[in-house]
Amino acid sequence: MAAFLAELLFDLVGSLVGSWLRQAAVAVCAWLDTKIHGRAARLVVGGLLGLAAYFLVPVFAGLLGF
């Protein structure tokens, strides 16, 4: 029973943290969108963010147990 409750609690916390991270990413991207004006600059920044996400998403997913 304790393992079942621990698993439910872990899923709940993982879901909440994932939701908060998603909201933070959307807020940062919306803020960043107003700061970058050139097409080339947006392409470079988007590429850098995509490269960072390529390496960091599996790390965070592993830490959260997804």
Short mmCIF file of C-alpha atoms in Angstrom, two decimals:
data_model
loop_
_atom_site.label_atom_id
_atom_site.label_comp_id
_atom_site.label_asym_id
_atom_site.label_seq_id
_atom_site.Cartn_x
_atom_site.Cartn_y
_atom_site.Cartn_z
CA MET A 1 0.00 0.00 0.00
CA ALA A 2 2.83 2.37 0.84
CA ALA A 3 4.48 1.71 -2.53
CA PHE A 4 1.20 2.44 -4.31
CA LEU A 5 0.75 5.77 -2.47
CA ALA A 6 4.38 6.67 -3.10
CA GLU A 7 3.92 6.00 -6.80
CA LEU A 8 0.77 8.16 -6.91
CA LEU A 9 2.54 10.96 -5.04
CA PHE A 10 5.55 10.72 -7.36
CA ASP A 11 3.28 10.93 -10.43
CA LEU A 12 1.45 13.93 -8.96
CA VAL A 13 4.67 15.80 -8.16
CA GLY A 14 6.13 14.94 -11.57
CA SER A 15 3.01 16.24 -13.28
CA LEU A 16 3.03 19.48 -11.30
CA VAL A 17 6.73 20.09 -11.89
CA GLY A 18 6.34 19.30 -15.59
CA SER A 19 3.46 21.74 -15.82
CA TRP A 20 5.44 24.47 -14.05
CA LEU A 21 8.42 23.91 -16.33
CA ARG A 22 6.19 24.11 -19.40
CA GLN A 23 4.61 27.36 -18.16
CA ALA A 24 8.04 28.82 -17.41
CA ALA A 25 9.30 27.87 -20.88
CA VAL A 26 6.30 29.53 -22.54
CA ALA A 27 6.80 32.68 -20.46
CA VAL A 28 10.52 32.85 -21.29
CA CYS A 29 9.86 32.29 -25.00
CA ALA A 30 7.17 35.00 -25.06
CA TRP A 31 9.57 37.42 -23.34
CA LEU A 32 12.41 36.47 -25.67
CA ASP A 33 10.20 36.92 -28.73
CA THR A 34 9.78 40.62 -27.94
CA LYS A 35 13.55 41.13 -27.52
CA ILE A 36 14.75 39.63 -30.82
CA HIS A 37 13.81 41.50 -33.98
CA GLY A 38 15.86 40.11 -36.88
CA ARG A 39 15.02 36.94 -38.75
CA ALA A 40 18.62 35.69 -38.67
CA ALA A 41 18.90 36.39 -34.94
CA ARG A 42 15.68 34.46 -34.28
CA LEU A 43 17.01 31.57 -36.32
CA VAL A 44 20.28 31.48 -34.37
CA VAL A 45 18.61 31.79 -30.97
CA GLY A 46 16.01 29.18 -31.92
CA GLY A 47 18.74 26.82 -33.04
CA LEU A 48 20.66 27.29 -29.82
CA LEU A 49 17.53 26.75 -27.72
CA GLY A 50 16.67 23.66 -29.76
CA LEU A 51 20.16 22.26 -29.28
CA ALA A 52 19.97 22.91 -25.54
CA ALA A 53 16.54 21.26 -25.37
CA TYR A 54 17.85 18.24 -27.30
CA PHE A 55 20.35 17.57 -24.53
CA LEU A 56 18.43 18.82 -21.48
CA VAL A 57 14.98 17.32 -22.05
CA PRO A 58 16.19 13.72 -21.61
CA VAL A 59 18.07 14.75 -18.46
CA PHE A 60 15.00 16.39 -16.91
CA ALA A 61 12.76 13.53 -18.03
CA GLY A 62 15.11 11.07 -16.37
CA LEU A 63 15.18 13.07 -13.17
CA LEU A 64 11.38 13.31 -13.10
CA GLY A 65 10.96 9.63 -13.98
CA PHE A 66 9.08 10.07 -17.26
#
